[in-house]
Amino acid sequence: MAAPRTSGRQTPIAPPDLWDPVVRISHWGLAFIIVMNALLTEGGSQWHLWLGWIGMALLLLRLVWGVLGPVEARFSAFPPSPRAALSHMRGLVSGRVPHYPSHNPAGTLMVYAFWATLAVVIGTGLVMTGGQTPMQAAREDAAVASGDWSVLVTDDEDGGESRFGKVPQEVHEVAANLLLILAALHIAGVAVESRAMRRNLVAPMLTGSKRRRG
Ligand code: HEM
Ligand code: HEM
């Protein structure tokens, strides 16, 4: 096995055997919410807004954790670098098995792509709904149902037409679909990398791996 990378430090650092609870909760929470909102809830419905807002809170929590969290969860432990990603993949093909202190450089690009795309989805969602909380949207729905249209924040009843026209709606939908494509690539990437790096990457994101790496 190749010598572990030192990542600029004196002692080699391996990625965690178990990601901390904030990383795990935000990971599985966001994965659940993205799948639910992209495939199962009705766009703009109460459920959709609730899940969207919880997703926004989880994303913000994870971003704060990227500054304040443990070393391996910090942005500084996984800087985005397409060159490092390429050299990582070339290394794997030639049988080198490097260690990284956090996500590997290829996974890192995917992580930032997820967060950026999710921010676009949430941002356009907020524009469409005029920044209404799910509670405000529920009150608005109730008022409209009783015939009081004066409470409407957006131009039509499903929030689809904001003062920016249909653009936010279209961007929201395209970015939501992109999230699903990224998720499929990510799951395939995790499987391929686990095999190539000869370590179970999924276990640390669940309950931890029993076998310690050398
Ligand atoms: C919509 C679904 C998913 C999304 C949006 C997603 C997103 C992410 C993100 C943002 C990270 C970085 C975590 C962090 O640092 O906070 C990550 C890491 C990870 N995800 Fe997912 N994920 C999804 C589904 C899955 C599934 C189904 C699996 C398991 C098969 C999985 C396995 C992993 C693993 C193992 C890592 C850590 C990789 C490493 O060790 O570097 N993910 N994912
Ligand atoms: C968390 C990730 C999210 C995903 C994956 C997602 C996905 C989607 C999808 C696929 C649609 C249907 C698009 C169409 O067929 O027209 C939709 C519609 C909608 N979403 Fe989201 N969404 C998310 C978050 C949010 C958030 C945070 C908000 C608001 C704060 C929001 C508000 C809306 C609204 C108002 C619609 C209805 C648009 C219309 O009138 O057609 N979404 N969303």
PDB file of N, CA and C in Angstrom, residues 5-9 13-16 19-20 23 62 65-81 84 99-109 111-112 115:
ATOM      1  N   ARG A   5      -0.752  10.098   2.530  1.00  0.00           N
ATOM      2  CA  ARG A   5      -0.404  11.496   2.282  1.00  0.00           C
ATOM      3  C   ARG A   5      -0.276  12.242   3.592  1.00  0.00           C
ATOM      4  N   THR A   6       0.559  13.223   3.603  1.00  0.00           N
ATOM      5  CA  THR A   6       0.725  13.966   4.847  1.00  0.00           C
ATOM      6  C   THR A   6      -0.100  15.236   4.859  1.00  0.00           C
ATOM      7  N   SER A   7      -0.602  15.619   3.676  1.00  0.00           N
ATOM      8  CA  SER A   7      -1.408  16.815   3.577  1.00  0.00           C
ATOM      9  C   SER A   7      -0.718  18.031   4.193  1.00  0.00           C
ATOM     10  N   GLY A   8       0.591  18.111   3.940  1.00  0.00           N
ATOM     11  CA  GLY A   8       1.315  19.277   4.409  1.00  0.00           C
ATOM     12  C   GLY A   8       1.658  19.229   5.885  1.00  0.00           C
ATOM     13  N   ARG A   9       1.281  18.134   6.582  1.00  0.00           N
ATOM     14  CA  ARG A   9       1.601  18.055   8.006  1.00  0.00           C
ATOM     15  C   ARG A   9       2.687  17.013   8.226  1.00  0.00           C
ATOM     16  N   ILE A  13      -2.483  11.761   8.097  1.00  0.00           N
ATOM     17  CA  ILE A  13      -3.825  11.803   8.684  1.00  0.00           C
ATOM     18  C   ILE A  13      -4.733  10.969   7.796  1.00  0.00           C
ATOM     19  N   ALA A  14      -5.469  10.082   8.375  1.00  0.00           N
ATOM     20  CA  ALA A  14      -6.444   9.311   7.603  1.00  0.00           C
ATOM     21  C   ALA A  14      -7.814   9.960   7.789  1.00  0.00           C
ATOM     22  N   PRO A  15      -8.733   9.750   6.854  1.00  0.00           N
ATOM     23  CA  PRO A  15     -10.085  10.276   7.054  1.00  0.00           C
ATOM     24  C   PRO A  15     -10.739   9.597   8.255  1.00  0.00           C
ATOM     25  N   PRO A  16     -11.802  10.160   8.793  1.00  0.00           N
ATOM     26  CA  PRO A  16     -12.347   9.611  10.043  1.00  0.00           C
ATOM     27  C   PRO A  16     -12.967   8.229   9.858  1.00  0.00           C
ATOM     28  N   TRP A  19     -17.749   9.854  10.668  1.00  0.00           N
ATOM     29  CA  TRP A  19     -17.947  11.302  10.533  1.00  0.00           C
ATOM     30  C   TRP A  19     -18.735  11.798  11.738  1.00  0.00           C
ATOM     31  N   ASP A  20     -18.504  13.041  12.117  1.00  0.00           N
ATOM     32  CA  ASP A  20     -19.177  13.560  13.312  1.00  0.00           C
ATOM     33  C   ASP A  20     -20.686  13.685  13.048  1.00  0.00           C
ATOM     34  N   VAL A  23     -22.065  16.224  10.371  1.00  0.00           N
ATOM     35  CA  VAL A  23     -21.852  15.821   8.978  1.00  0.00           C
ATOM     36  C   VAL A  23     -22.844  14.716   8.606  1.00  0.00           C
ATOM     37  N   ARG A  62     -24.332  22.970   8.033  1.00  0.00           N
ATOM     38  CA  ARG A  62     -23.125  22.310   7.517  1.00  0.00           C
ATOM     39  C   ARG A  62     -22.074  23.328   7.078  1.00  0.00           C
ATOM     40  N   TRP A  65     -20.429  24.607  10.065  1.00  0.00           N
ATOM     41  CA  TRP A  65     -19.571  23.518  10.551  1.00  0.00           C
ATOM     42  C   TRP A  65     -18.268  23.424   9.739  1.00  0.00           C
ATOM     43  N   GLY A  66     -18.333  23.865   8.506  1.00  0.00           N
ATOM     44  CA  GLY A  66     -17.139  23.867   7.660  1.00  0.00           C
ATOM     45  C   GLY A  66     -16.086  24.842   8.158  1.00  0.00           C
ATOM     46  N   VAL A  67     -16.488  25.739   9.054  1.00  0.00           N
ATOM     47  CA  VAL A  67     -15.542  26.681   9.654  1.00  0.00           C
ATOM     48  C   VAL A  67     -15.251  26.286  11.105  1.00  0.00           C
ATOM     49  N   LEU A  68     -16.322  25.877  11.821  1.00  0.00           N
ATOM     50  CA  LEU A  68     -16.177  25.649  13.272  1.00  0.00           C
ATOM     51  C   LEU A  68     -16.019  24.186  13.665  1.00  0.00           C
ATOM     52  N   GLY A  69     -16.302  23.260  12.735  1.00  0.00           N
ATOM     53  CA  GLY A  69     -16.357  21.842  13.097  1.00  0.00           C
ATOM     54  C   GLY A  69     -14.982  21.222  13.295  1.00  0.00           C
ATOM     55  N   PRO A  70     -14.954  19.892  13.515  1.00  0.00           N
ATOM     56  CA  PRO A  70     -13.671  19.207  13.663  1.00  0.00           C
ATOM     57  C   PRO A  70     -12.842  19.295  12.373  1.00  0.00           C
ATOM     58  N   VAL A  71     -11.539  19.075  12.505  1.00  0.00           N
ATOM     59  CA  VAL A  71     -10.609  19.326  11.396  1.00  0.00           C
ATOM     60  C   VAL A  71     -11.086  18.719  10.079  1.00  0.00           C
ATOM     61  N   GLU A  72     -11.517  17.438  10.115  1.00  0.00           N
ATOM     62  CA  GLU A  72     -11.842  16.767   8.848  1.00  0.00           C
ATOM     63  C   GLU A  72     -13.116  17.318   8.194  1.00  0.00           C
ATOM     64  N   ALA A  73     -13.948  18.017   8.987  1.00  0.00           N
ATOM     65  CA  ALA A  73     -15.192  18.568   8.430  1.00  0.00           C
ATOM     66  C   ALA A  73     -14.991  19.974   7.892  1.00  0.00           C
ATOM     67  N   ARG A  74     -13.813  20.554   8.137  1.00  0.00           N
ATOM     68  CA  ARG A  74     -13.592  21.957   7.742  1.00  0.00           C
ATOM     69  C   ARG A  74     -13.261  22.075   6.264  1.00  0.00           C
ATOM     70  N   PHE A  75     -13.667  23.200   5.664  1.00  0.00           N
ATOM     71  CA  PHE A  75     -13.373  23.432   4.243  1.00  0.00           C
ATOM     72  C   PHE A  75     -11.873  23.327   3.984  1.00  0.00           C
ATOM     73  N   SER A  76     -11.088  23.751   4.978  1.00  0.00           N
ATOM     74  CA  SER A  76      -9.633  23.749   4.777  1.00  0.00           C
ATOM     75  C   SER A  76      -9.100  22.326   4.588  1.00  0.00           C
ATOM     76  N   ALA A  77      -9.867  21.303   5.033  1.00  0.00           N
ATOM     77  CA  ALA A  77      -9.404  19.916   4.886  1.00  0.00           C
ATOM     78  C   ALA A  77      -9.734  19.356   3.508  1.00  0.00           C
ATOM     79  N   PHE A  78     -10.633  20.029   2.778  1.00  0.00           N
ATOM     80  CA  PHE A  78     -10.963  19.521   1.435  1.00  0.00           C
ATOM     81  C   PHE A  78     -11.140  20.680   0.445  1.00  0.00           C
ATOM     82  N   PRO A  79     -10.023  21.350   0.127  1.00  0.00           N
ATOM     83  CA  PRO A  79     -10.102  22.466  -0.832  1.00  0.00           C
ATOM     84  C   PRO A  79     -10.408  21.943  -2.231  1.00  0.00           C
ATOM     85  N   PRO A  80     -11.261  22.649  -2.984  1.00  0.00           N
ATOM     86  CA  PRO A  80     -11.585  22.160  -4.329  1.00  0.00           C
ATOM     87  C   PRO A  80     -10.409  22.338  -5.285  1.00  0.00           C
ATOM     88  N   SER A  81     -10.040  21.278  -6.008  1.00  0.00           N
ATOM     89  CA  SER A  81      -8.935  21.382  -6.969  1.00  0.00           C
ATOM     90  C   SER A  81      -9.123  20.353  -8.066  1.00  0.00           C
ATOM     91  N   ALA A  84      -6.015  18.271  -8.544  1.00  0.00           N
ATOM     92  CA  ALA A  84      -5.818  17.222  -7.531  1.00  0.00           C
ATOM     93  C   ALA A  84      -6.781  16.061  -7.797  1.00  0.00           C
ATOM     94  N   HIS A  99      -4.206   8.327   1.038  1.00  0.00           N
ATOM     95  CA  HIS A  99      -5.134   8.687   2.122  1.00  0.00           C
ATOM     96  C   HIS A  99      -5.287  10.195   2.137  1.00  0.00           C
ATOM     97  N   TYR A 100      -6.431  10.647   2.516  1.00  0.00           N
ATOM     98  CA  TYR A 100      -6.665  12.089   2.614  1.00  0.00           C
ATOM     99  C   TYR A 100      -7.262  12.380   3.979  1.00  0.00           C
ATOM    100  N   PRO A 101      -7.083  13.592   4.464  1.00  0.00           N
ATOM    101  CA  PRO A 101      -7.612  13.903   5.796  1.00  0.00           C
ATOM    102  C   PRO A 101      -9.125  14.073   5.817  1.00  0.00           C
ATOM    103  N   SER A 102      -9.728  14.150   4.628  1.00  0.00           N
ATOM    104  CA  SER A 102     -11.180  14.374   4.564  1.00  0.00           C
ATOM    105  C   SER A 102     -11.694  13.686   3.300  1.00  0.00           C
ATOM    106  N   HIS A 103     -12.609  14.334   2.565  1.00  0.00           N
ATOM    107  CA  HIS A 103     -13.072  13.762   1.296  1.00  0.00           C
ATOM    108  C   HIS A 103     -11.904  13.699   0.325  1.00  0.00           C
ATOM    109  N   ASN A 104     -11.894  12.699  -0.548  1.00  0.00           N
ATOM    110  CA  ASN A 104     -10.815  12.660  -1.544  1.00  0.00           C
ATOM    111  C   ASN A 104     -11.072  13.779  -2.569  1.00  0.00           C
ATOM    112  N   PRO A 105     -10.048  14.150  -3.342  1.00  0.00           N
ATOM    113  CA  PRO A 105     -10.203  15.332  -4.211  1.00  0.00           C
ATOM    114  C   PRO A 105     -11.320  15.201  -5.250  1.00  0.00           C
ATOM    115  N   ALA A 106     -11.616  13.991  -5.697  1.00  0.00           N
ATOM    116  CA  ALA A 106     -12.713  13.841  -6.670  1.00  0.00           C
ATOM    117  C   ALA A 106     -14.050  14.034  -5.954  1.00  0.00           C
ATOM    118  N   GLY A 107     -14.194  13.378  -4.794  1.00  0.00           N
ATOM    119  CA  GLY A 107     -15.418  13.543  -4.004  1.00  0.00           C
ATOM    120  C   GLY A 107     -15.611  14.998  -3.601  1.00  0.00           C
ATOM    121  N   THR A 108     -14.517  15.678  -3.319  1.00  0.00           N
ATOM    122  CA  THR A 108     -14.580  17.082  -2.915  1.00  0.00           C
ATOM    123  C   THR A 108     -15.290  17.935  -3.966  1.00  0.00           C
ATOM    124  N   LEU A 109     -14.952  17.714  -5.249  1.00  0.00           N
ATOM    125  CA  LEU A 109     -15.593  18.514  -6.303  1.00  0.00           C
ATOM    126  C   LEU A 109     -17.099  18.269  -6.294  1.00  0.00           C
ATOM    127  N   VAL A 111     -18.917  17.367  -3.721  1.00  0.00           N
ATOM    128  CA  VAL A 111     -19.509  17.968  -2.522  1.00  0.00           C
ATOM    129  C   VAL A 111     -19.817  19.455  -2.769  1.00  0.00           C
ATOM    130  N   TYR A 112     -18.842  20.182  -3.335  1.00  0.00           N
ATOM    131  CA  TYR A 112     -19.081  21.609  -3.578  1.00  0.00           C
ATOM    132  C   TYR A 112     -20.141  21.805  -4.664  1.00  0.00           C
ATOM    133  N   TRP A 115     -23.513  21.414  -2.909  1.00  0.00           N
ATOM    134  CA  TRP A 115     -23.893  22.559  -2.067  1.00  0.00           C
ATOM    135  C   TRP A 115     -24.266  23.768  -2.920  1.00  0.00           C
TER     136      TRP A 115
END
